[in-house]
C-alpha cells in the first residue's frame, strides 16, 4: 500500500513560481485539430479499433471486441480509522494532490490563506470549493502531455469563511455571500508535463478561467426569450447571471464541457405558502423565510422567488426557472459566454453523458438525483458532423427529451416529453413546449415514468454502447414509492447500478432492455448473491460517480456517510473498478474520512487518472490535524508509467 505523498504545500509553492514551465502558451490548437482528437477519443460503438489506434500496444489483449479487461492491481482494504486522513492506492501506484480549493487559476490570484482570509475578489481568481465532475481536454499536438482540466465546484462549506457562515441582524453579510458565489462554478486550468515528465498546473495561461455564480450566461433553445424565463432584471428572458450546484458533467464530440445544475432549488425561497405553482413546489423550493442553502435571499433579491405583483414579471418569481439546465462551456474559447441549453429540460440534473452513434446521431443521458425521480435521455434533432464547427455549435438547441420507464419484464420504454402528446396539453397545465421543459418533472409524472432510487452518474460502455447508471440509495423506498423491479429494496441504504441496451444499439431508440448490474452493500434478503458486492468482490455502498475507461473497465465512486453505523463494514469512501462481464468489483482507492470520491478523467493514453476528494473532514491534503481541509483534485499514476488499472 502506498500512502499519498505529503507534499502538497511544497507542490503548491512550486506551481505559484512556475511561469517557466516548458510549454509554449501561444501554441494555439486549431479547432479542427481539437475536434479531430475529440472524435478519435470519443465513445463509439466500434471503439475497440479506435482504442488500440490511439493507445498503442499498451492495452493489447485488454479491449478486443468486448472481451474482459484486466483488473491487474491488488485491491486495497477498507479504512475504518476515525482520523484516517489520506488517500491509499494499490502497490505500484502513486497519488498526489494536484489542485485544491484556493489554488491559483488566474495569474494574479493571491496565495490561498489557511485562515480563510481571502476576499471574494481573491476567490474569483482561485479554485472554488467542492471539486466534483471534471474532464481532461487534450491539446492535439501533445495529447498526453498537455491539456485543459475543467473542474466543477459544486457548493461551499462553512470552511470557506474563518468561523463559518455569519448572520448579522437576520441577514447574510454581502461580502460572505459574494465569496460563496465566487467559490461555486467551474475552473478551467491548463496543465502540462514539465521536462521531468511531471504534470504541473500552468500559470499564467490564456485558457485559465473561472466560471461562477457571478458569470453572465446566455439562455438558448426553446426557452430563450420565453415568458417563463423573464424577470424584472432580465425582461428579455435571454441572459442569466451564474450557474449553481454543478455536480457531474458531460462533454461533447466537438470538445465542449457540459456543467450540470443539480440542487439549485435549495438556493431559492418562496415566502408565500399559498403559491402552489408547480415550477416551485415540484422542485422542493421551500416556503419559509430563508433559502435552505446559505439564505442568499437575505443578501440578494433574485434568490427570493416570492411573487411580487408590483414588479414586471412578478419580480424574481421566475428566477428559479433559469436554473436546472445543461451549461455548455467551450474551454478552448476563454472569451465565450457559457450557454444554458434549455432543450434538455429542467430538473435537478446530476450529469449529462453523451453516446455517439456511427452515423453522428447522439443521445445524452441524465439522472435527476432526488428520491423517486427519473432518468432522462435527450436526442438532438441534428447529427454531429466532424469538423463542422458552425453546424455543431447549435446542435444542442433542438431535439427530443425522453424519460425512462423500466418494466418488470426487463424491457423499457423512452417516453417523449413533447407538448400535445400523451396528455401534455394545455388542459393539463402544459400550455406549450416551454412549459413541458420547465416542468419536466411534472410532465414525466404524467407520462408514467419509473421513480428511481436517486439517479446519479451515467456511463456508456465503449465496447457495446450499453448504458450504466448509479442509483445511489433511497432509504424511503417502499414508503412514498413502492418497490419495483428496477428499485427492488425497501429502505434502500446502499443503492444499485442499473444498465440498459438500446434496441439495435441505436442511441435514438425508444425501446430498450435492462438488468441490474449489481446491488451494492450488504446482502439484503431475497436477491441473488451474484448481484452483491459482498459476494463478488469488494464491499461498498452508495455508488455515485461512474465512468468507463477506453478498455471497458467500469470505475465506480462512492458517496455515503462514512460515520453512519450502517456503513461500519464499508470504511471510508472509495473508488472501485468493476468488470462488466464477470461483475467482479475490486477496490482501487480509499479516501480521507468524511470525503466523497467524485469526478474522474484520464489522459487519452490512460497513464494518468484524476479523481476528486470532495468535502474531506479533517485537514486533507495537509493531513496535519490543524490546517483546514480542502477539496482536492488528486492525480494518480503508475510508478512504471503503465496504464491505470492494468
Ligand atoms: Fe451532487 Fe447527486 O450528487
Ligand atoms: Ca453525485
Ligand atoms: Ca451522492
Ligand atoms: Ca457531493
PDB file of N, CA, C and O in Angstrom, residues 369-411:
ATOM      1  N   UNK A 369     -31.198  13.568  -9.536  1.00  0.00           N
ATOM      2  CA  UNK A 369     -30.840  12.953  -8.259  1.00  0.00           C
ATOM      3  C   UNK A 369     -31.668  13.478  -7.098  1.00  0.00           C
ATOM      4  O   UNK A 369     -31.216  14.323  -6.331  1.00  0.00           O
ATOM      5  N   UNK A 370     -32.892  12.991  -6.997  1.00  0.00           N
ATOM      6  CA  UNK A 370     -33.689  13.146  -5.780  1.00  0.00           C
ATOM      7  C   UNK A 370     -34.435  11.834  -5.621  1.00  0.00           C
ATOM      8  O   UNK A 370     -34.596  11.085  -6.597  1.00  0.00           O
ATOM      9  N   UNK A 371     -34.883  11.552  -4.431  1.00  0.00           N
ATOM     10  CA  UNK A 371     -35.583  10.280  -4.188  1.00  0.00           C
ATOM     11  C   UNK A 371     -36.828  10.190  -5.060  1.00  0.00           C
ATOM     12  O   UNK A 371     -37.658  11.095  -5.066  1.00  0.00           O
ATOM     13  N   UNK A 372     -36.967   9.084  -5.797  1.00  0.00           N
ATOM     14  CA  UNK A 372     -38.153   8.864  -6.609  1.00  0.00           C
ATOM     15  C   UNK A 372     -38.181   9.672  -7.897  1.00  0.00           C
ATOM     16  O   UNK A 372     -39.225   9.736  -8.551  1.00  0.00           O
ATOM     17  N   UNK A 373     -37.062  10.272  -8.286  1.00  0.00           N
ATOM     18  CA  UNK A 373     -37.035  10.992  -9.565  1.00  0.00           C
ATOM     19  C   UNK A 373     -36.560  10.067 -10.691  1.00  0.00           C
ATOM     20  O   UNK A 373     -36.396   8.875 -10.491  1.00  0.00           O
ATOM     21  N   UNK A 374     -36.335  10.642 -11.857  1.00  0.00           N
ATOM     22  CA  UNK A 374     -36.285   9.871 -13.101  1.00  0.00           C
ATOM     23  C   UNK A 374     -34.930   9.911 -13.805  1.00  0.00           C
ATOM     24  O   UNK A 374     -34.070  10.736 -13.499  1.00  0.00           O
ATOM     25  N   UNK A 375     -34.825   9.016 -14.809  1.00  0.00           N
ATOM     26  CA  UNK A 375     -33.693   9.025 -15.742  1.00  0.00           C
ATOM     27  C   UNK A 375     -34.185   9.563 -17.093  1.00  0.00           C
ATOM     28  O   UNK A 375     -35.248   9.161 -17.574  1.00  0.00           O
ATOM     29  N   UNK A 376     -33.402  10.457 -17.687  1.00  0.00           N
ATOM     30  CA  UNK A 376     -33.796  11.128 -18.924  1.00  0.00           C
ATOM     31  C   UNK A 376     -32.768  10.879 -20.030  1.00  0.00           C
ATOM     32  O   UNK A 376     -31.595  10.604 -19.769  1.00  0.00           O
ATOM     33  N   UNK A 377     -33.256  11.036 -21.254  1.00  0.00           N
ATOM     34  CA  UNK A 377     -32.365  10.998 -22.417  1.00  0.00           C
ATOM     35  C   UNK A 377     -32.769  12.114 -23.358  1.00  0.00           C
ATOM     36  O   UNK A 377     -33.959  12.292 -23.642  1.00  0.00           O
ATOM     37  N   UNK A 378     -31.788  12.863 -23.831  1.00  0.00           N
ATOM     38  CA  UNK A 378     -32.046  13.914 -24.825  1.00  0.00           C
ATOM     39  C   UNK A 378     -31.405  13.499 -26.144  1.00  0.00           C
ATOM     40  O   UNK A 378     -30.221  13.143 -26.183  1.00  0.00           O
ATOM     41  N   UNK A 379     -32.198  13.524 -27.208  1.00  0.00           N
ATOM     42  CA  UNK A 379     -31.708  13.173 -28.544  1.00  0.00           C
ATOM     43  C   UNK A 379     -31.773  14.417 -29.426  1.00  0.00           C
ATOM     44  O   UNK A 379     -32.862  14.876 -29.772  1.00  0.00           O
ATOM     45  N   UNK A 380     -30.616  14.996 -29.759  1.00  0.00           N
ATOM     46  CA  UNK A 380     -30.638  16.172 -30.635  1.00  0.00           C
ATOM     47  C   UNK A 380     -31.253  15.822 -31.987  1.00  0.00           C
ATOM     48  O   UNK A 380     -31.139  14.685 -32.459  1.00  0.00           O
ATOM     49  N   UNK A 381     -31.885  16.821 -32.571  1.00  0.00           N
ATOM     50  CA  UNK A 381     -32.514  16.613 -33.869  1.00  0.00           C
ATOM     51  C   UNK A 381     -31.460  16.374 -34.960  1.00  0.00           C
ATOM     52  O   UNK A 381     -31.611  15.500 -35.807  1.00  0.00           O
ATOM     53  N   UNK A 382     -30.391  17.145 -34.906  1.00  0.00           N
ATOM     54  CA  UNK A 382     -29.356  17.043 -35.939  1.00  0.00           C
ATOM     55  C   UNK A 382     -28.295  16.015 -35.590  1.00  0.00           C
ATOM     56  O   UNK A 382     -28.265  15.463 -34.498  1.00  0.00           O
ATOM     57  N   UNK A 383     -27.433  15.783 -36.570  1.00  0.00           N
ATOM     58  CA  UNK A 383     -26.330  14.840 -36.367  1.00  0.00           C
ATOM     59  C   UNK A 383     -25.025  15.596 -36.207  1.00  0.00           C
ATOM     60  O   UNK A 383     -24.823  16.650 -36.815  1.00  0.00           O
ATOM     61  N   UNK A 384     -24.152  15.017 -35.443  1.00  0.00           N
ATOM     62  CA  UNK A 384     -22.802  15.557 -35.314  1.00  0.00           C
ATOM     63  C   UNK A 384     -22.061  15.382 -36.637  1.00  0.00           C
ATOM     64  O   UNK A 384     -22.069  14.298 -37.228  1.00  0.00           O
ATOM     65  N   UNK A 385     -21.436  16.463 -37.100  1.00  0.00           N
ATOM     66  CA  UNK A 385     -20.606  16.375 -38.304  1.00  0.00           C
ATOM     67  C   UNK A 385     -19.184  16.761 -37.913  1.00  0.00           C
ATOM     68  O   UNK A 385     -18.924  17.894 -37.488  1.00  0.00           O
ATOM     69  N   UNK A 386     -18.294  15.805 -38.041  1.00  0.00           N
ATOM     70  CA  UNK A 386     -16.922  16.024 -37.620  1.00  0.00           C
ATOM     71  C   UNK A 386     -16.317  17.225 -38.353  1.00  0.00           C
ATOM     72  O   UNK A 386     -16.405  17.327 -39.573  1.00  0.00           O
ATOM     73  N   UNK A 387     -15.735  18.136 -37.568  1.00  0.00           N
ATOM     74  CA  UNK A 387     -15.023  19.264 -38.160  1.00  0.00           C
ATOM     75  C   UNK A 387     -15.891  20.442 -38.553  1.00  0.00           C
ATOM     76  O   UNK A 387     -15.366  21.493 -38.910  1.00  0.00           O
ATOM     77  N   UNK A 388     -17.214  20.307 -38.479  1.00  0.00           N
ATOM     78  CA  UNK A 388     -18.101  21.399 -38.896  1.00  0.00           C
ATOM     79  C   UNK A 388     -18.554  22.194 -37.672  1.00  0.00           C
ATOM     80  O   UNK A 388     -19.644  21.990 -37.128  1.00  0.00           O
ATOM     81  N   UNK A 389     -17.715  23.101 -37.265  1.00  0.00           N
ATOM     82  CA  UNK A 389     -17.946  23.822 -36.018  1.00  0.00           C
ATOM     83  C   UNK A 389     -19.249  24.611 -36.045  1.00  0.00           C
ATOM     84  O   UNK A 389     -20.023  24.599 -35.099  1.00  0.00           O
ATOM     85  N   UNK A 390     -19.517  25.283 -37.141  1.00  0.00           N
ATOM     86  CA  UNK A 390     -20.699  26.125 -37.226  1.00  0.00           C
ATOM     87  C   UNK A 390     -21.977  25.286 -37.088  1.00  0.00           C
ATOM     88  O   UNK A 390     -22.936  25.686 -36.455  1.00  0.00           O
ATOM     89  N   UNK A 391     -21.956  24.098 -37.664  1.00  0.00           N
ATOM     90  CA  UNK A 391     -23.096  23.186 -37.562  1.00  0.00           C
ATOM     91  C   UNK A 391     -23.230  22.645 -36.130  1.00  0.00           C
ATOM     92  O   UNK A 391     -24.306  22.670 -35.537  1.00  0.00           O
ATOM     93  N   UNK A 392     -22.132  22.189 -35.571  1.00  0.00           N
ATOM     94  CA  UNK A 392     -22.192  21.500 -34.278  1.00  0.00           C
ATOM     95  C   UNK A 392     -22.546  22.429 -33.119  1.00  0.00           C
ATOM     96  O   UNK A 392     -23.152  21.997 -32.147  1.00  0.00           O
ATOM     97  N   UNK A 393     -22.179  23.700 -33.239  1.00  0.00           N
ATOM     98  CA  UNK A 393     -22.338  24.569 -32.072  1.00  0.00           C
ATOM     99  C   UNK A 393     -23.800  24.841 -31.741  1.00  0.00           C
ATOM    100  O   UNK A 393     -24.100  25.311 -30.653  1.00  0.00           O
ATOM    101  N   UNK A 394     -24.722  24.533 -32.638  1.00  0.00           N
ATOM    102  CA  UNK A 394     -26.140  24.749 -32.321  1.00  0.00           C
ATOM    103  C   UNK A 394     -26.909  23.440 -32.147  1.00  0.00           C
ATOM    104  O   UNK A 394     -28.121  23.454 -31.984  1.00  0.00           O
ATOM    105  N   UNK A 395     -26.204  22.321 -32.172  1.00  0.00           N
ATOM    106  CA  UNK A 395     -26.889  21.020 -32.134  1.00  0.00           C
ATOM    107  C   UNK A 395     -27.717  20.805 -30.872  1.00  0.00           C
ATOM    108  O   UNK A 395     -28.703  20.075 -30.891  1.00  0.00           O
ATOM    109  N   UNK A 396     -27.313  21.417 -29.778  1.00  0.00           N
ATOM    110  CA  UNK A 396     -27.987  21.136 -28.509  1.00  0.00           C
ATOM    111  C   UNK A 396     -29.219  22.008 -28.286  1.00  0.00           C
ATOM    112  O   UNK A 396     -29.795  21.998 -27.201  1.00  0.00           O
ATOM    113  N   UNK A 397     -29.625  22.755 -29.300  1.00  0.00           N
ATOM    114  CA  UNK A 397     -30.778  23.643 -29.132  1.00  0.00           C
ATOM    115  C   UNK A 397     -32.100  23.060 -29.611  1.00  0.00           C
ATOM    116  O   UNK A 397     -33.152  23.662 -29.409  1.00  0.00           O
ATOM    117  N   UNK A 398     -32.060  21.929 -30.279  1.00  0.00           N
ATOM    118  CA  UNK A 398     -33.338  21.321 -30.657  1.00  0.00           C
ATOM    119  C   UNK A 398     -33.207  19.808 -30.644  1.00  0.00           C
ATOM    120  O   UNK A 398     -32.161  19.255 -30.983  1.00  0.00           O
ATOM    121  N   UNK A 399     -34.277  19.173 -30.234  1.00  0.00           N
ATOM    122  CA  UNK A 399     -34.260  17.723 -30.131  1.00  0.00           C
ATOM    123  C   UNK A 399     -35.404  17.256 -29.260  1.00  0.00           C
ATOM    124  O   UNK A 399     -36.311  18.041 -28.942  1.00  0.00           O
ATOM    125  N   UNK A 400     -35.366  15.994 -28.878  1.00  0.00           N
ATOM    126  CA  UNK A 400     -36.451  15.405 -28.089  1.00  0.00           C
ATOM    127  C   UNK A 400     -35.925  14.929 -26.745  1.00  0.00           C
ATOM    128  O   UNK A 400     -34.910  14.230 -26.682  1.00  0.00           O
ATOM    129  N   UNK A 401     -36.648  15.324 -25.698  1.00  0.00           N
ATOM    130  CA  UNK A 401     -36.334  14.847 -24.356  1.00  0.00           C
ATOM    131  C   UNK A 401     -37.241  13.665 -24.042  1.00  0.00           C
ATOM    132  O   UNK A 401     -38.453  13.720 -24.298  1.00  0.00           O
ATOM    133  N   UNK A 402     -36.644  12.594 -23.519  1.00  0.00           N
ATOM    134  CA  UNK A 402     -37.398  11.402 -23.128  1.00  0.00           C
ATOM    135  C   UNK A 402     -37.150  11.110 -21.651  1.00  0.00           C
ATOM    136  O   UNK A 402     -36.121  11.487 -21.097  1.00  0.00           O
ATOM    137  N   UNK A 403     -38.079  10.369 -21.056  1.00  0.00           N
ATOM    138  CA  UNK A 403     -37.893   9.898 -19.683  1.00  0.00           C
ATOM    139  C   UNK A 403     -38.123   8.381 -19.679  1.00  0.00           C
ATOM    140  O   UNK A 403     -38.886   7.860 -20.500  1.00  0.00           O
ATOM    141  N   UNK A 404     -37.448   7.690 -18.764  1.00  0.00           N
ATOM    142  CA  UNK A 404     -37.418   6.218 -18.828  1.00  0.00           C
ATOM    143  C   UNK A 404     -38.517   5.569 -17.995  1.00  0.00           C
ATOM    144  O   UNK A 404     -38.797   5.986 -16.867  1.00  0.00           O
ATOM    145  N   UNK A 405     -39.106   4.520 -18.599  1.00  0.00           N
ATOM    146  CA  UNK A 405     -39.971   3.617 -17.843  1.00  0.00           C
ATOM    147  C   UNK A 405     -39.323   2.237 -17.887  1.00  0.00           C
ATOM    148  O   UNK A 405     -39.044   1.702 -18.959  1.00  0.00           O
ATOM    149  N   UNK A 406     -39.047   1.682 -16.694  1.00  0.00           N
ATOM    150  CA  UNK A 406     -38.429   0.361 -16.590  1.00  0.00           C
ATOM    151  C   UNK A 406     -39.519  -0.646 -16.228  1.00  0.00           C
ATOM    152  O   UNK A 406     -40.056  -0.600 -15.123  1.00  0.00           O
ATOM    153  N   UNK A 407     -39.859  -1.530 -17.153  1.00  0.00           N
ATOM    154  CA  UNK A 407     -40.920  -2.502 -16.892  1.00  0.00           C
ATOM    155  C   UNK A 407     -40.356  -3.739 -16.204  1.00  0.00           C
ATOM    156  O   UNK A 407     -39.165  -4.042 -16.297  1.00  0.00           O
ATOM    157  N   UNK A 408     -41.256  -4.458 -15.530  1.00  0.00           N
ATOM    158  CA  UNK A 408     -40.851  -5.594 -14.705  1.00  0.00           C
ATOM    159  C   UNK A 408     -40.321  -6.779 -15.492  1.00  0.00           C
ATOM    160  O   UNK A 408     -39.683  -7.670 -14.932  1.00  0.00           O
ATOM    161  N   UNK A 409     -40.553  -6.793 -16.805  1.00  0.00           N
ATOM    162  CA  UNK A 409     -40.122  -7.928 -17.623  1.00  0.00           C
ATOM    163  C   UNK A 409     -38.743  -7.720 -18.245  1.00  0.00           C
ATOM    164  O   UNK A 409     -38.356  -8.445 -19.159  1.00  0.00           O
ATOM    165  N   UNK A 410     -38.005  -6.710 -17.767  1.00  0.00           N
ATOM    166  CA  UNK A 410     -36.667  -6.475 -18.306  1.00  0.00           C
ATOM    167  C   UNK A 410     -36.666  -5.626 -19.567  1.00  0.00           C
ATOM    168  O   UNK A 410     -35.624  -5.441 -20.186  1.00  0.00           O
ATOM    169  N   UNK A 411     -37.838  -5.125 -19.931  1.00  0.00           N
ATOM    170  CA  UNK A 411     -37.885  -4.215 -21.061  1.00  0.00           C
ATOM    171  C   UNK A 411     -38.156  -2.791 -20.573  1.00  0.00           C
ATOM    172  O   UNK A 411     -38.562  -2.597 -19.423  1.00  0.00           O
TER     173      UNK A 411
END
